[in-house]
Coordinates of C-alpha atoms and ligand atoms in Angstrom, one line a residue:
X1 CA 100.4 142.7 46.2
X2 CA 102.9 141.0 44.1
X3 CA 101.9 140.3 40.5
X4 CA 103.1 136.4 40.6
X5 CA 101.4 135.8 43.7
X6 CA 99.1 132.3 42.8
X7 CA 96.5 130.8 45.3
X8 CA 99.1 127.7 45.6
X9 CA 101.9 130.2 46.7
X10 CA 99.6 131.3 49.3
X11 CA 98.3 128.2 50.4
X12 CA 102.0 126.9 50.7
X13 CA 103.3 129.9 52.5
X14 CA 100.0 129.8 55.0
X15 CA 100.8 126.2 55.4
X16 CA 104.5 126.6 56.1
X17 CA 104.6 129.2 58.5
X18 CA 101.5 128.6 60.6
X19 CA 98.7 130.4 59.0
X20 CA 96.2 128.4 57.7
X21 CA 96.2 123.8 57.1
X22 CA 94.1 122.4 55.6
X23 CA 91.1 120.9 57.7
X24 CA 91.6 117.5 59.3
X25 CA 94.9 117.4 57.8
X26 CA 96.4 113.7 58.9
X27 CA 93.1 112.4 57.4
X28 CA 93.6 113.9 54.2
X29 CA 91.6 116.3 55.2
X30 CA 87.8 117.4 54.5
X31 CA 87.0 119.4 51.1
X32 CA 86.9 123.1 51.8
X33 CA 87.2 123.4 55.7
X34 CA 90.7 124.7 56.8
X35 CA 92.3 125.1 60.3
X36 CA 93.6 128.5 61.8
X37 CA 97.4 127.8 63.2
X38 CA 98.8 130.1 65.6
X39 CA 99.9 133.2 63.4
X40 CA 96.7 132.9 61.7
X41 CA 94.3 132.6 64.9
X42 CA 95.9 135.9 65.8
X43 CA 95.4 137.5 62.4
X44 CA 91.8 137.2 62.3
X45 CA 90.9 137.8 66.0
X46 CA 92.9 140.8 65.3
X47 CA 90.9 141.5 62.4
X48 CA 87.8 140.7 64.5
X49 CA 88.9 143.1 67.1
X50 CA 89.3 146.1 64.7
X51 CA 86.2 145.3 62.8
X52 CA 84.0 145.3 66.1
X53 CA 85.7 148.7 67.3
X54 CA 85.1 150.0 64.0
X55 CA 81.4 148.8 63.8
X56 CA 80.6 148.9 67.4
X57 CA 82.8 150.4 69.8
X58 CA 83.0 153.6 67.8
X59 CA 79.9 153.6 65.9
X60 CA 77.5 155.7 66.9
X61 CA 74.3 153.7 68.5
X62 CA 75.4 150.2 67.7
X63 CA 75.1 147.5 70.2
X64 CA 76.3 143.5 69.6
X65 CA 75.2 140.5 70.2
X66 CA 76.6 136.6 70.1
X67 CA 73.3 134.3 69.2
X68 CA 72.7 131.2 68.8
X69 CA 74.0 128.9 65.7
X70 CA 71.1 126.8 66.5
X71 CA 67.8 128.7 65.8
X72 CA 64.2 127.9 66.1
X73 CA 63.1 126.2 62.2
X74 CA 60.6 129.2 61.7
X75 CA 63.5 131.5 61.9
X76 CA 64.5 130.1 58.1
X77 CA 61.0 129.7 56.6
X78 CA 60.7 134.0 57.7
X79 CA 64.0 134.8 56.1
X80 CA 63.0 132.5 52.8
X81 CA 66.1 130.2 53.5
X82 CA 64.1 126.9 53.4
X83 CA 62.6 127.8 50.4
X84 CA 64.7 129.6 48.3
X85 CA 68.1 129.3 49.5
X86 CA 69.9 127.1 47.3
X87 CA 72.3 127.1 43.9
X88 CA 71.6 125.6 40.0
X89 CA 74.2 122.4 40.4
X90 CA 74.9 119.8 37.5
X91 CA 75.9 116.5 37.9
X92 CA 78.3 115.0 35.5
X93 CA 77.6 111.7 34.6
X94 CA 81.0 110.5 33.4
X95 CA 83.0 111.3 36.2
X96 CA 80.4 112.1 39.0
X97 CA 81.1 114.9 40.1
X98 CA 78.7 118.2 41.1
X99 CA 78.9 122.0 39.8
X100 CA 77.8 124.8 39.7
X101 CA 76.2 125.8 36.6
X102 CA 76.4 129.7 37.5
X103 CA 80.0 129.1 37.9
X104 CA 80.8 127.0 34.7
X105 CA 79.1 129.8 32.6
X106 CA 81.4 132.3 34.7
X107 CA 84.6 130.3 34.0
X108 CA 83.6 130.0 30.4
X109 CA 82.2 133.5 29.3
X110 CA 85.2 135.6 31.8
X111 CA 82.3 138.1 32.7
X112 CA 80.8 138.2 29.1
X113 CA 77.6 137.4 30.9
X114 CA 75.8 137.2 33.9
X115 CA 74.6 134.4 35.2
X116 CA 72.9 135.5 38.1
X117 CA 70.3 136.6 35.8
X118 CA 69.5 133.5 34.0
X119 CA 67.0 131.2 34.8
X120 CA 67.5 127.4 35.1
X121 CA 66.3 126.5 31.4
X122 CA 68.5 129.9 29.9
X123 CA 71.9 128.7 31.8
X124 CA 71.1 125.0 30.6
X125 CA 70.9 126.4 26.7
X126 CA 74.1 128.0 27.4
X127 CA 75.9 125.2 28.5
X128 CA 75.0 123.3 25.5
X129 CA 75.3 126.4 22.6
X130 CA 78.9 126.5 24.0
X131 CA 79.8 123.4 24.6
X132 CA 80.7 123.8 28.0
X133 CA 82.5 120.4 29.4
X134 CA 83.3 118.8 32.3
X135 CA 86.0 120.6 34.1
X136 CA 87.1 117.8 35.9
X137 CA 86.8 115.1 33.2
X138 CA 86.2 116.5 29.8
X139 CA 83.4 115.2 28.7
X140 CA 79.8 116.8 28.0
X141 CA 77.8 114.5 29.7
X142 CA 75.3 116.7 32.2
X143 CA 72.1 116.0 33.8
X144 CA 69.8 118.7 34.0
X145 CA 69.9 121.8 36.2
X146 CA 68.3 121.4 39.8
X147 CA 68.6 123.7 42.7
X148 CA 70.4 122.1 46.1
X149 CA 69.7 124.1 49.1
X150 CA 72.4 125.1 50.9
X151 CA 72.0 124.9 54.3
X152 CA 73.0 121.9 56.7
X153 CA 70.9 120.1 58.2
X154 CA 70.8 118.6 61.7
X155 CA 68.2 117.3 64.5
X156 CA 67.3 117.5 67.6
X157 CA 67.3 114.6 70.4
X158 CA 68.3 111.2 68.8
X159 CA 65.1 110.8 65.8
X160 CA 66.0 111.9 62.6
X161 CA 62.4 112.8 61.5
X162 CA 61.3 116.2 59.7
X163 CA 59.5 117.1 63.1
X164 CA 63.0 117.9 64.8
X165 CA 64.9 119.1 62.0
X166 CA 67.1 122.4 62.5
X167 CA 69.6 123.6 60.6
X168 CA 73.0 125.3 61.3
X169 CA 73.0 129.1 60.5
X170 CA 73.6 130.2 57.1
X171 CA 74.4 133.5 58.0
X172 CA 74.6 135.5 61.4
X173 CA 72.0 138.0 60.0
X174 CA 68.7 136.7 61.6
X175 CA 70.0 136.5 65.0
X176 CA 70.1 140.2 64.3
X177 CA 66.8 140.5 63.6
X178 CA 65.1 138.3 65.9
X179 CA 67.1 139.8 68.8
X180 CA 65.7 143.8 67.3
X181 CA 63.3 144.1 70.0
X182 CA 65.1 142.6 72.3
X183 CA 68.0 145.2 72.1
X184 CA 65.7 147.8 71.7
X185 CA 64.3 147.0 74.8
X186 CA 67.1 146.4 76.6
X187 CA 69.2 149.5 75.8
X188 CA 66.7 151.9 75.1
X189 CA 67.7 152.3 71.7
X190 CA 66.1 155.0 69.8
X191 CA 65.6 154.5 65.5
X192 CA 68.1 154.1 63.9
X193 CA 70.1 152.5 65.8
X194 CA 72.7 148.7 64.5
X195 CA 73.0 146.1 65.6
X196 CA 76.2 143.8 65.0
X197 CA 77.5 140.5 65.3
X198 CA 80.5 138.0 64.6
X199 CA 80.3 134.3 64.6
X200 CA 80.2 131.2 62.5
X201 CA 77.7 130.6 59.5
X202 CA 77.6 127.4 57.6
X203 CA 76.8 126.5 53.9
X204 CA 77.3 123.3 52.2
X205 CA 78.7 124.8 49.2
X206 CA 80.2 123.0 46.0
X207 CA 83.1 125.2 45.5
X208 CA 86.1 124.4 43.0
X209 CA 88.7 125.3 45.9
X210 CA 90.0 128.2 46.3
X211 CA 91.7 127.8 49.8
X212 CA 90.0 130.0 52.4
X213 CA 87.4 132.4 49.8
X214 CA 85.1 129.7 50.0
X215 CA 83.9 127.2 52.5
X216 CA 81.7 125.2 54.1
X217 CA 82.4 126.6 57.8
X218 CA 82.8 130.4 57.9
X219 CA 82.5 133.6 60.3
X220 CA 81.0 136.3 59.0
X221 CA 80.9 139.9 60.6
X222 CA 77.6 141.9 60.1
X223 CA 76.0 144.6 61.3
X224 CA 72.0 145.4 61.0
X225 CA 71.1 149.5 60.6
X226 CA 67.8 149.7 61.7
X227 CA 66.2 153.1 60.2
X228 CA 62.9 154.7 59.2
X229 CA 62.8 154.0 55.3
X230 CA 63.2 157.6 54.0
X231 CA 66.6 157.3 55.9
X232 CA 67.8 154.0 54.2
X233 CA 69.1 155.2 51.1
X234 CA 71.4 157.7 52.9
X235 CA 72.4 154.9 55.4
X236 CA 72.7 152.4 52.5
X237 CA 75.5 155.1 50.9
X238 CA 77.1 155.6 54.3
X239 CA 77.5 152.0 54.9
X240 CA 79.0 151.8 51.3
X241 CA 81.7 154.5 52.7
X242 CA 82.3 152.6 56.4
X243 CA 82.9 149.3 54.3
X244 CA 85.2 150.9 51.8
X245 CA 87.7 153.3 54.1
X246 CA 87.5 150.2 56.6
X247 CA 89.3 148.3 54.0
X248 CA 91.5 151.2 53.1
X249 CA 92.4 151.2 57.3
X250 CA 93.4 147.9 56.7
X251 CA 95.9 149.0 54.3
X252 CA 94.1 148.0 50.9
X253 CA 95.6 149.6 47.9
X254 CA 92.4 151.2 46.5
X255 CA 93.4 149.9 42.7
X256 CA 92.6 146.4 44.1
X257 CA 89.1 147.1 45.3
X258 CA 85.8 148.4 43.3
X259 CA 82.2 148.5 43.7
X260 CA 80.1 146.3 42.1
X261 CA 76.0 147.0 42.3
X262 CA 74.3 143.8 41.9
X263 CA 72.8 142.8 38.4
X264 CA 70.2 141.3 40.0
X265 CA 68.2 142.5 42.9
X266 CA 66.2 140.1 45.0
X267 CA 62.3 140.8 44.9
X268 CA 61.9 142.6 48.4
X269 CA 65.8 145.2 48.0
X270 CA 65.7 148.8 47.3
X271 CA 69.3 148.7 46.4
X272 CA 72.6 146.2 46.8
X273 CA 76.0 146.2 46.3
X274 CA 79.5 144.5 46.6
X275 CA 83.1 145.8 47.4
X276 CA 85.2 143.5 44.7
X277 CA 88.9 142.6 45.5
X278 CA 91.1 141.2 43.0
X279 CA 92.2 138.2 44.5
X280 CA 94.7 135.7 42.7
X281 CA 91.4 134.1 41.0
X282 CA 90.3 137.6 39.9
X283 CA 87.8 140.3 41.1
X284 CA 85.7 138.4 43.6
X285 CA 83.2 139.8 45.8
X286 CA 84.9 140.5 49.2
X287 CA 81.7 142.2 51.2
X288 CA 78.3 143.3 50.2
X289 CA 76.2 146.1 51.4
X290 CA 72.5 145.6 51.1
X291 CA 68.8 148.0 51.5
X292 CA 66.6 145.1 52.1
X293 CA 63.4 147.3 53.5
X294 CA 61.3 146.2 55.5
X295 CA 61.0 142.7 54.4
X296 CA 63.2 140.9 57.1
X297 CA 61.2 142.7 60.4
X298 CA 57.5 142.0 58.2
X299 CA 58.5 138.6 57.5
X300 CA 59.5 137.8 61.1
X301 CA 56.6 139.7 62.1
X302 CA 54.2 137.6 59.9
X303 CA 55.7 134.2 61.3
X304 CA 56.5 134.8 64.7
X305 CA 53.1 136.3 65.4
X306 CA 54.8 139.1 67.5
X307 CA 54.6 142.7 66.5
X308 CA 57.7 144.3 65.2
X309 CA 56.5 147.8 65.5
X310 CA 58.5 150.4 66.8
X311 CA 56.4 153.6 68.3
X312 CA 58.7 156.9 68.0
X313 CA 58.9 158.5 70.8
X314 CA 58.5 161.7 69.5
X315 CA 55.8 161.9 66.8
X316 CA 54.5 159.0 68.1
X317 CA 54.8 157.3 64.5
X318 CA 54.0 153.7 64.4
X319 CA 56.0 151.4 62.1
X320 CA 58.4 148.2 60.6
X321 CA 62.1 149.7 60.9
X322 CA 63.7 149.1 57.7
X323 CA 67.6 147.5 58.0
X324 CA 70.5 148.7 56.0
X325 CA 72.5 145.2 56.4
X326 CA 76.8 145.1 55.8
X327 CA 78.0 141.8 56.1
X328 CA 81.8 140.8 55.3
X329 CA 82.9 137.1 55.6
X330 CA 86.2 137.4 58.3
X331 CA 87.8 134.4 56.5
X332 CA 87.3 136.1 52.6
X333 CA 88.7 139.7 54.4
X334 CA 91.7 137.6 56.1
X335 CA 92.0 136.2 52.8
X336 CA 92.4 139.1 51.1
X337 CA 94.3 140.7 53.6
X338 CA 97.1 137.7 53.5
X339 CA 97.3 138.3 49.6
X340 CA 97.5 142.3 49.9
X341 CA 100.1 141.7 52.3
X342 CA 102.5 139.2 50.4
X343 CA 106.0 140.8 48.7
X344 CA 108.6 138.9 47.4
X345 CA 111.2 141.4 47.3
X346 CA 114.3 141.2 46.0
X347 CA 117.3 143.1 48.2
X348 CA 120.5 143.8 47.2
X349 CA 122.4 140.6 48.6
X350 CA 119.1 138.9 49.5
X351 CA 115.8 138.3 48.6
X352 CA 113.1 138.4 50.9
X353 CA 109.3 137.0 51.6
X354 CA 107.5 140.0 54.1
X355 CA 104.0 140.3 55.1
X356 CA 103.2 144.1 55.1
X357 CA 100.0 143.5 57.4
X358 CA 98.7 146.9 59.3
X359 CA 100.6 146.9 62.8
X360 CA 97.2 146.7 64.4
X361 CA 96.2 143.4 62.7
X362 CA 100.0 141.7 62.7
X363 CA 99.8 138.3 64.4
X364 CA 102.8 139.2 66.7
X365 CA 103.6 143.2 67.3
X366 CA 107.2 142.4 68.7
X367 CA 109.8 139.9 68.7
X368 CA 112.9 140.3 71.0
X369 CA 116.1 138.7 69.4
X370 CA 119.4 138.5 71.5
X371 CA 122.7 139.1 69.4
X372 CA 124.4 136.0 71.1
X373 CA 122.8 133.3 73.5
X374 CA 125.0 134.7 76.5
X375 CA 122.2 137.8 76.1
X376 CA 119.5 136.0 77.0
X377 CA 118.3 137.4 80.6
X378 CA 118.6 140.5 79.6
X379 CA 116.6 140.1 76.3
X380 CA 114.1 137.9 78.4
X381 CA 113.0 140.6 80.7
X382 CA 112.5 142.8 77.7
X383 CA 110.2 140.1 76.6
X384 CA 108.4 139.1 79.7
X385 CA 107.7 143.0 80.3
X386 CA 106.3 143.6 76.6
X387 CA 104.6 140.6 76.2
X388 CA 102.1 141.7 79.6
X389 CA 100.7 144.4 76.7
X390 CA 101.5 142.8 73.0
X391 CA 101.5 139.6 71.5
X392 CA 105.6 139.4 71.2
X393 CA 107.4 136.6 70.2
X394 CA 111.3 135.4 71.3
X395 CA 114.3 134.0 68.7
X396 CA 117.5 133.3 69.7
X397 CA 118.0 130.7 67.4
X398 CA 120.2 131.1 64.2
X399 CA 122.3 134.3 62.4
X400 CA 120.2 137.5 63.6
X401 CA 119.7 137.8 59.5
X402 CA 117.9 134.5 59.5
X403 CA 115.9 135.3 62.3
X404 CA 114.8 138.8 60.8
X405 CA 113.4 136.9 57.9
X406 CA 111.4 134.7 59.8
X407 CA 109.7 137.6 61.4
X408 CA 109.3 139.1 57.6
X409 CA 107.4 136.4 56.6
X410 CA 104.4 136.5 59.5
X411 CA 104.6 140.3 59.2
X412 CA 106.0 141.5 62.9
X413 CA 106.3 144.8 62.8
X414 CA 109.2 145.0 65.1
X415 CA 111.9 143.3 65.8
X416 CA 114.2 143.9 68.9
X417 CA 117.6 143.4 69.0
X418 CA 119.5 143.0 72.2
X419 CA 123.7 143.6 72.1
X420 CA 126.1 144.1 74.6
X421 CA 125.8 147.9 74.6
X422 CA 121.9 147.2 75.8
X423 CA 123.8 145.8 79.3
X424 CA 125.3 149.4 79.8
X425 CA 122.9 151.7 78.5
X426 CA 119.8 150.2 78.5
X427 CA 118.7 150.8 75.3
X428 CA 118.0 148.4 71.8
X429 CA 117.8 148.3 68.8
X430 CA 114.6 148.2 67.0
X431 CA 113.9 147.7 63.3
X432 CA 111.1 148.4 61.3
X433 CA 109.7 145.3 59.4
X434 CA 109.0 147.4 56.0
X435 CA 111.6 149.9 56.0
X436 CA 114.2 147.6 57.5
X437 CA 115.4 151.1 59.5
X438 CA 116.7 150.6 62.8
X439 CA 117.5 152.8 65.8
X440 CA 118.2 152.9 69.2
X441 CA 115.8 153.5 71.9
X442 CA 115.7 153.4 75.6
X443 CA 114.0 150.6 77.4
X444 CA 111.7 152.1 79.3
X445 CA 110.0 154.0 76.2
X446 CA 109.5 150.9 74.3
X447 CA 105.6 149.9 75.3
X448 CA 104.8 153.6 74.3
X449 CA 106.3 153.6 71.1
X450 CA 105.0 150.7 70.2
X451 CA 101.2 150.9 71.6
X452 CA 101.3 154.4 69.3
X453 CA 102.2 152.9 66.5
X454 CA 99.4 150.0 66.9
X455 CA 96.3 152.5 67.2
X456 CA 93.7 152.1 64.5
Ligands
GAP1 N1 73.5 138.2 55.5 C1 73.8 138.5 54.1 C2 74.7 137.4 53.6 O1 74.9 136.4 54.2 P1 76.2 136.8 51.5 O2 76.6 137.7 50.4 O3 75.7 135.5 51.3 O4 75.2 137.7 52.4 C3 78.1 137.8 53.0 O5 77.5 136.7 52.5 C4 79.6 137.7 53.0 O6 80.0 136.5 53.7 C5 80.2 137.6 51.6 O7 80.4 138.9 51.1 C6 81.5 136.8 51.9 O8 82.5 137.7 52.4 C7 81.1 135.9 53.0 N2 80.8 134.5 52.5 C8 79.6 134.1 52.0 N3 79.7 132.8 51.7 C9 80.9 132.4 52.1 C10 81.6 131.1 52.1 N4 81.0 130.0 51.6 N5 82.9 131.1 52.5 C11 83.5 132.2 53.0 N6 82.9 133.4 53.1 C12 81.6 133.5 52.6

């Protein structure tokens, strides 16, 4: 990653070349919600795809599943959402605005403390032993803590009362767990076995920005290891490992990523930790690995009224499976992966903006550039026949060292160039998007070398 990358470098790069805008853009958009453009939609099903190989395809008795956003109300009493799921925000009187009082103490103390083990009354003596003012305004003018849960609400059928209140999912987790026995059942699934799942999970967060790290609508990509509980420590260490070299896969430098255990445990996990990036704001957590025990199956056992006992078949042992949960938010992993990516390199003549994304996860794998217009047919049929196997793009507009750049900056790993030798001997040129080597290589052996240098 380059040193001087900022988060408004980012966000203007994204912007410009068709990564990420910001949500509801001609309407001055809508606080934290952004839109995927067309190089971006690619990057993260790309990412999708390589995390669900990694997690499913090749994972040894892991299954998936898509549920529902909508889930029955009892789902979030089980999992302790309705009660407990919610952050310490301050009002500021002055200026009215809302924040988080874990997050002004972070700001203020730059890891000196940790506010995740405060209570309410601790954080509010803090705020006022240091002075801590409004960020937006100035002024030290707060009301008191109070916890705001975070989960949306919505209702059923057209009367807002409490009796058909649901909520959009805050995370894709329980539709894991309620769907255990189903899976189980289904696939004949012996313990341990996982279960995984990608989709959209909703919070209505007060965040100070931050582009894509936090928002209000978010997919996150989890995966459930269901184990007896003498096996979850060692599952909770190989999870640890999947998470980490899956990141190193991606092409992380290992210097920007570390494990972080948490300070503070929730009552019912045996252990729990986070893979930190350092992002432009700092280390942040970019993934967390949990051993929650037994509590999520008991819980939904206890309110659902249906057993969640699982009989070995072989020593006939009866009991709860305990989960080893790894859950990684797509849009914080695509955001990290945009600012791992980023060089602004200077060349000799030139300087030069290049994506250095993984070939696997580059939003186009290809793009065919004829020398001169009058190349065009030929270079289209290159293009037509590659882009039946890769996402390829086509430029014949501008110098050939303009159009390079513009492939530099959404990360395509290769670029072809069609001349007039490629009308005799029908071969190309193809140039490597981080080396900027090129060589010449017959037509017909161009899906092979590329689909080899995609594998992940
Ligand atoms: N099921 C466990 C769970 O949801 P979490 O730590 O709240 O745990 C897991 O979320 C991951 O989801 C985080 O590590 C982060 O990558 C992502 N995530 C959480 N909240 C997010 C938000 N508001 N915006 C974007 N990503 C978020």
């Amino acid at each position: 990653m380059d040193n001087k990358l900022t988060m408004e470098k980012l966000v203007s790069h994204c912007k410009a070349t068709g990564f990420v805008y910001p949500g509801s853009d001609i309407y001055d958009g809508l606080a934290n919600t952004w839109d995927y453009g067309p190089i971006g939609v690619e990057l993260k099903n790309n990412i999708k795809r390589a995390w669900w190989k990694r997690f499913v395809q090749e994972n040894e008795n892991s299954y998936g599943v898509d549920a529902a956003i909508l889930m029955n109300p009892g789902v979030w009493e089980a999992s302790g959402h309705v009660a407990s799921f919610s952050d310490p925000k301050m009002d500021c009187k002055t200026c009215k605005t809302r924040h988080r009082a874990d997050n002004l103490i972070e700001a203020h103390a730059k890891g000196a403390v940790t506010p995740d083990t405060m209570t309410n009354e601790e954080m509010e003596a803090y705020i006022a032993e240091h002075h801590i003012c409004c960020p937006r305004c100035g002024n030290f003018n707060w009301t008191p803590i109070r916890q705001f849960n975070l989960m949306f609400e919505t209702s059923r059928g057209t009367i807002g009362d409490d009796q058909s209140k649901i909520y959009l999912r805050p995370e894709t987790a329980q539709g894991e767990f309620v769907n255990f026995l189903n899976v189980q059942r289904t696939t004949r699934a012996k313990v341990p076995f996982g279960i995984a799942q990608i989709g959209k999970a909703f919070r209505n967060e007060i965040t100070p920005g931050n582009f894509i790290f936090r928002t209000i609508e978010f997919e996150q990509m989890e995966h459930q290891q269901f184990c007896k509980a003498d096996q979850s420590e060692s599952y909770y260490n190989t999870y640890k490992q999947k998470a980490w070299q899956f990141l190193l896969d991606l092409g992380f430098n290992q210097s920007h990523l570390k494990f972080k255990d948490h300070d503070k445990l929730a009552h019912y996990a045996a252990a729990a930790c986070d893979i930190n990036y350092l992002f432009p704001i700092g280390w942040s957590e970019l993934n967390g690995v949990h051993n929650r025990t037994n509590y999520d199956l008991s819980r939904h056992q206890e309110y659902s009224g249906k057993s969640m006992l699982y009989t070995d078949p072989i020593t006939n042992e009866k009991f709860i499976p305990s989960v080893v949960e790894y859950s990684i938010g797509c849009d914080r992993l695509l955001l990290a992966t945009l600012c791992e990516a980023y060089e602004e390199q200077q060349l000799e003549n030139d300087t030069r903006i290049v994506m250095h994304f993984a070939p696997a996860i580059a939003p186009y794998k290809v793009a065919v550039l004829p020398l001169q217009k009058n190349l065009s047919e030929k270079a289209k049929d290159v293009y037509n026949n590659l882009r039946k196997h890769f996402m390829c793009t086509y430029d014949e507009a501008g110098s050939i060292g303009k159009r390079y750049r513009r492939q530099d900056q959404i990360g395509t790993p290769y670029c072809i160039t069609i001349d007039f030798d490629s009308l005799d001997d029908d071969s190309v040129t193809i140039r490597d998007r981080d080396s900027m080597e090129q060589h010449r290589i017959k037509i017909t052996d161009l899906k092979n070398y590329i689909a080899e240098k995609l594998e992940f």
